CSV table of C-alpha atoms in Angstrom, one decimal:
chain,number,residue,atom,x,y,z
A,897,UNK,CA,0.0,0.0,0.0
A,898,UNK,CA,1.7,3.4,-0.9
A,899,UNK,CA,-0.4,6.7,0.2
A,900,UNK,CA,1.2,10.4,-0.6
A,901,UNK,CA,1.8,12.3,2.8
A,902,UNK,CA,3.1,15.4,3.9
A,903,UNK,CA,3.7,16.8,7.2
A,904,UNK,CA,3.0,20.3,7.6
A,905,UNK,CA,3.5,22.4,10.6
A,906,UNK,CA,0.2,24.7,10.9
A,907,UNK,CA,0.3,28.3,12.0
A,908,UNK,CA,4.0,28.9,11.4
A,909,UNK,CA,6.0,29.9,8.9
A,910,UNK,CA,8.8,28.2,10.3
A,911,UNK,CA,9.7,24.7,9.6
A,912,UNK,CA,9.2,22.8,13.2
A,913,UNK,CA,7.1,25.4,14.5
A,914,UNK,CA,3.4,26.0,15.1
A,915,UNK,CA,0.9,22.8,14.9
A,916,UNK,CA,2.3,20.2,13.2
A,917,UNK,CA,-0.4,17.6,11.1
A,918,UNK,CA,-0.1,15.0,9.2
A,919,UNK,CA,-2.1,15.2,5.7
A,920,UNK,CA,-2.3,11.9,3.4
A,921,UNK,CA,-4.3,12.0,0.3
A,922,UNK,CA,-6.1,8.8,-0.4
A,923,UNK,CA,-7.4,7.2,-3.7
A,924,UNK,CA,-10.1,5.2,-2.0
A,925,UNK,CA,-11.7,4.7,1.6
A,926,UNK,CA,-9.3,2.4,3.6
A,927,UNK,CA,-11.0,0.6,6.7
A,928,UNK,CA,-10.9,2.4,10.0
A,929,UNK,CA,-8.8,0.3,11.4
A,930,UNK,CA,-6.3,0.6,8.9
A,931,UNK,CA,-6.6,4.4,9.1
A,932,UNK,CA,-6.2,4.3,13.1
A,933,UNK,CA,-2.6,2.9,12.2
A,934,UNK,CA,-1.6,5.1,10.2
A,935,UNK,CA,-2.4,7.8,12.8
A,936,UNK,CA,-0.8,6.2,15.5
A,937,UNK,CA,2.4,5.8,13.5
A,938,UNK,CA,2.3,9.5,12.3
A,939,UNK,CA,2.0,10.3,16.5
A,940,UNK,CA,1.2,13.7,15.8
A,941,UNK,CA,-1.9,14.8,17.3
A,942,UNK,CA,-4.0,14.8,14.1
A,943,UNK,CA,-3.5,12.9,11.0
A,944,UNK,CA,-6.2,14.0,8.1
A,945,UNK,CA,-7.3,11.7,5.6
A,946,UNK,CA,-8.5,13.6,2.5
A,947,UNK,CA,-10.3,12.2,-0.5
A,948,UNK,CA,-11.3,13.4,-3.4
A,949,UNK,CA,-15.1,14.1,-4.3
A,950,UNK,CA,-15.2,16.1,-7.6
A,951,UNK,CA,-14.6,19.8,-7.9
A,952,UNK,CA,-13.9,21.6,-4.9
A,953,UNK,CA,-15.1,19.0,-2.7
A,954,UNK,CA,-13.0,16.5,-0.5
A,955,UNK,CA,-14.3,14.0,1.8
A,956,UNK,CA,-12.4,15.0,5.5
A,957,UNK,CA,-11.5,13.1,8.6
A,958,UNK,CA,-9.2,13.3,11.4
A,959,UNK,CA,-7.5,10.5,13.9
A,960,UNK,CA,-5.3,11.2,17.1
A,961,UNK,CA,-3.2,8.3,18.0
A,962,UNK,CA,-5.7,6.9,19.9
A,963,UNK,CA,-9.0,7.6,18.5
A,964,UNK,CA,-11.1,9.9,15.5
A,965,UNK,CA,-12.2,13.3,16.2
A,966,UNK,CA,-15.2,15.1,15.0
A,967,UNK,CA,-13.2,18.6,14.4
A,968,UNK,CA,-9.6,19.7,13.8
A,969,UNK,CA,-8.6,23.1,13.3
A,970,UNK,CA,-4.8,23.0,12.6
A,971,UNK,CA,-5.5,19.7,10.1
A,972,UNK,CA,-7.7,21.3,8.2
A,973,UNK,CA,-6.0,24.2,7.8
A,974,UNK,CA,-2.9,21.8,6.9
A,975,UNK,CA,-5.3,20.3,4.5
A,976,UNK,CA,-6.2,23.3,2.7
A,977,UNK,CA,-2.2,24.3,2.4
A,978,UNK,CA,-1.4,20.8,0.9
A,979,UNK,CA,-4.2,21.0,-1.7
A,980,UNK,CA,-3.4,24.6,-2.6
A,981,UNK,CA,0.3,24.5,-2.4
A,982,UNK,CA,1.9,21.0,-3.0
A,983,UNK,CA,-1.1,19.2,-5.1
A,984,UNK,CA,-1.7,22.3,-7.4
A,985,UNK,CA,-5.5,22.6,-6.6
A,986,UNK,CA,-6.1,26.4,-8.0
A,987,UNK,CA,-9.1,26.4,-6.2
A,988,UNK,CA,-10.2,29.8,-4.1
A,989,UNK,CA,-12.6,28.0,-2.5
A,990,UNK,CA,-12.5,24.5,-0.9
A,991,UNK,CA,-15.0,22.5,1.0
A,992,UNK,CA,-14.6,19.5,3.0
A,993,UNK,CA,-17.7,17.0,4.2
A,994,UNK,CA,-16.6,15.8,8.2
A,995,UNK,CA,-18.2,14.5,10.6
A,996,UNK,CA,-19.4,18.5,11.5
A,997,UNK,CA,-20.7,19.1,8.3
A,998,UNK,CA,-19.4,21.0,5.6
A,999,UNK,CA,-16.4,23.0,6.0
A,1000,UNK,CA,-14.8,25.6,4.2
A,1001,UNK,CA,-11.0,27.1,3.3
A,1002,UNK,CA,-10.9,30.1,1.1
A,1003,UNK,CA,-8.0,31.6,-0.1
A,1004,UNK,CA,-7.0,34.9,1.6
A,1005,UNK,CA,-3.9,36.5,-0.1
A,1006,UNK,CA,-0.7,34.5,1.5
A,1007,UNK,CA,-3.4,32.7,4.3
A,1008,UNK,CA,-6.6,31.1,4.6
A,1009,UNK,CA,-10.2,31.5,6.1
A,1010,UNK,CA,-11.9,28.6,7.8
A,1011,UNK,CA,-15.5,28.5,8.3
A,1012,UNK,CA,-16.4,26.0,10.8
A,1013,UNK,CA,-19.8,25.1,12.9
A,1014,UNK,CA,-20.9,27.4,16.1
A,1015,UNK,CA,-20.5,25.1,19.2
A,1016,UNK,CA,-22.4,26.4,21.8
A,1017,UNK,CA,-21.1,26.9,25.2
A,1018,UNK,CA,-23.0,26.7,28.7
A,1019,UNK,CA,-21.4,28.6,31.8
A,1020,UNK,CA,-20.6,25.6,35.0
A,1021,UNK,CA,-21.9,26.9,38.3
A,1022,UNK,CA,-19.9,26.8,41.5
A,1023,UNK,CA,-21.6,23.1,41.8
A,1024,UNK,CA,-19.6,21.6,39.6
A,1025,UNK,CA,-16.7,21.5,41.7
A,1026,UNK,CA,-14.3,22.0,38.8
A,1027,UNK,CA,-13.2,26.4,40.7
A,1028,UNK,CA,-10.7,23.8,43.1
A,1029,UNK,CA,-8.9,22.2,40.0
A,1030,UNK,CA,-8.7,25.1,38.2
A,1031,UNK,CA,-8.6,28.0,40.3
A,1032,UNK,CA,-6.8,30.3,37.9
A,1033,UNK,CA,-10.1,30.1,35.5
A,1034,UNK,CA,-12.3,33.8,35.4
A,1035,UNK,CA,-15.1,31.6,34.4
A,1036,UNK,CA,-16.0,28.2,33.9
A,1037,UNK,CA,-18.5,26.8,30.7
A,1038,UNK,CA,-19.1,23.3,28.7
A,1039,UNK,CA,-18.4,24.0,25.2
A,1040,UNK,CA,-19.6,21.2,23.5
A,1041,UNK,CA,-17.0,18.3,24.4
A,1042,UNK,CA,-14.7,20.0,26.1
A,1043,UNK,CA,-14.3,22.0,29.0
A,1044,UNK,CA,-13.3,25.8,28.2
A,1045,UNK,CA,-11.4,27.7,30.7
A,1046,UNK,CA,-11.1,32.1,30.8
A,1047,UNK,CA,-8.0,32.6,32.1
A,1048,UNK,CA,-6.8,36.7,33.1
A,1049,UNK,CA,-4.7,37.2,29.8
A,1050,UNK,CA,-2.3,35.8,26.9
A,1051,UNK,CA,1.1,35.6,29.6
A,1052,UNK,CA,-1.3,33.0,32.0
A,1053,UNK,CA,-1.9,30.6,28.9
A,1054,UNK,CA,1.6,30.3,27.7
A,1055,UNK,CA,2.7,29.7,31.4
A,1056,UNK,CA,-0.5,27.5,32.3
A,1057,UNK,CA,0.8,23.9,33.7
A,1058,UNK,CA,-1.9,21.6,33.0
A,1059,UNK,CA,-2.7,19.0,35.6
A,1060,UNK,CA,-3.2,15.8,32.6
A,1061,UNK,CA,-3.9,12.9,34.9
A,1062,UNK,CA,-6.8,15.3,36.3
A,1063,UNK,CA,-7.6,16.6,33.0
A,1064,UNK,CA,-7.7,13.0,31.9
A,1065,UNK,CA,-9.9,11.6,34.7
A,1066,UNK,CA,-12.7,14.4,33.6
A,1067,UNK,CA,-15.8,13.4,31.6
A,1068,UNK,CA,-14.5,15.8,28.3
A,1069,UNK,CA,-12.7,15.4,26.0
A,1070,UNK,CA,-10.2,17.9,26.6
A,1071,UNK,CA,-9.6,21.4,28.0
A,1072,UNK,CA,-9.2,25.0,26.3
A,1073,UNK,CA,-7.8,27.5,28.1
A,1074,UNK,CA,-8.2,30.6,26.2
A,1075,UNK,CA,-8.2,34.8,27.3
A,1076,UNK,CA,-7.8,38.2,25.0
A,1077,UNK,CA,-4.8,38.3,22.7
A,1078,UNK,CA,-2.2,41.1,23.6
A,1079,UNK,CA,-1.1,41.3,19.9
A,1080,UNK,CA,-3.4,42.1,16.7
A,1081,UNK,CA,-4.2,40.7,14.4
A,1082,UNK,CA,-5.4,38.1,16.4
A,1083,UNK,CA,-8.5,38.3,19.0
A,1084,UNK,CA,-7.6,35.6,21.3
A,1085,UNK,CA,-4.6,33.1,22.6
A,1086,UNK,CA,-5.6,29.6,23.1
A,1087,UNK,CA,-4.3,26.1,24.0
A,1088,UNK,CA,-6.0,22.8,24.5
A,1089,UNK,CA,-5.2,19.7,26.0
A,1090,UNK,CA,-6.9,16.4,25.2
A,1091,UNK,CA,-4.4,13.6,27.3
A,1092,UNK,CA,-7.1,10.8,26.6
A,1093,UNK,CA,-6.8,10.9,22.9
């Protein structure tokens, strides 16, 4: 079996930086099973599978090492930047069918914009018990799987410490800790840890 790869480090211009993904370009489905390997071989966090549909259109999914996920933001972003850049696709538009519906990259100049689905988020109250593990946190809230954490600004997420055998024993499936950005362009700094997959 021979499938065409590249490895592409997302949100960096610098080789080794940023988010690094795995991207293979398939000719056909290949079991899930088969796909689970390849993923856990890869060991990067996400490894996207892409197949052609016709058009503009590509199929989309995304494994961990462990398990598939239902959205990836730095894969399909990687995606994009393989089928624009290394497979020739002059496409300004590109849509991708996942397991969230229909995504889209369009071509922005040197970058991209991704569309993806609004996940709602519901504040925790002081009930849930979760102010004692995380008492850095401005506020609290479920954001579809995962748990998302305010923290006071940009400096507390690059020096947050995550607690992952805590974070793994919680019923999500991972944590964001997010807060303002100090630096435009951007609107907010972000990490997120998922230990269990």
């Amino acid at each position: 079996m021979s499938i065409k790869y590249y490895v592409v480090d997302a949100f960096s211009a610098l080789a080794f930086g940023g988010n690094p993904a795995a991207v293979c370009i398939l000719d056909a489905p290949l079991d899930d099973l088969k796909l689970q390997a390849i993923a856990a071989e890869f060991n990067l966090s996400e490894t996207a599978y892409l197949i052609h549909q016709g058009a503009d259109t590509w199929e989309l999914r995304w494994f961990t090492p462990a398990t598939e996920v239902n959205l990836c933001g730095h894969a399909t972003l990687a995606s994009a930047w393989v089928l624009w850049h290394e497979m020739g696709f002059e496409i300004p538009a590109l849509r991708f069918l996942t397991r969230s519906g229909e995504l889209t990259a369009t071509r922005t100049g040197d970058g991209a914009t991704l569309n993806f689905p609004l996940i709602p988020t519901a504040p925790l109250g002081a009930e849930d018990n979760l102010s004692a593990l995380f008492p850095e946190a401005q506020a609290i809230a479920i954001a579809g799987e995962d748990l998302l954490l305010e923290l006071n600004d940009e400096a507390a997420i690059g020096a947050y410490i995550p607690n992952l055998p805590a974070i793994t024993a919680l019923p999500y499936r991972g944590v964001i800790i997010t807060a303002a950005a100090e630096h435009k362009p951007y609107q907010i700094a972000s990490r997120f840890f998922a230990p269990r997959l």
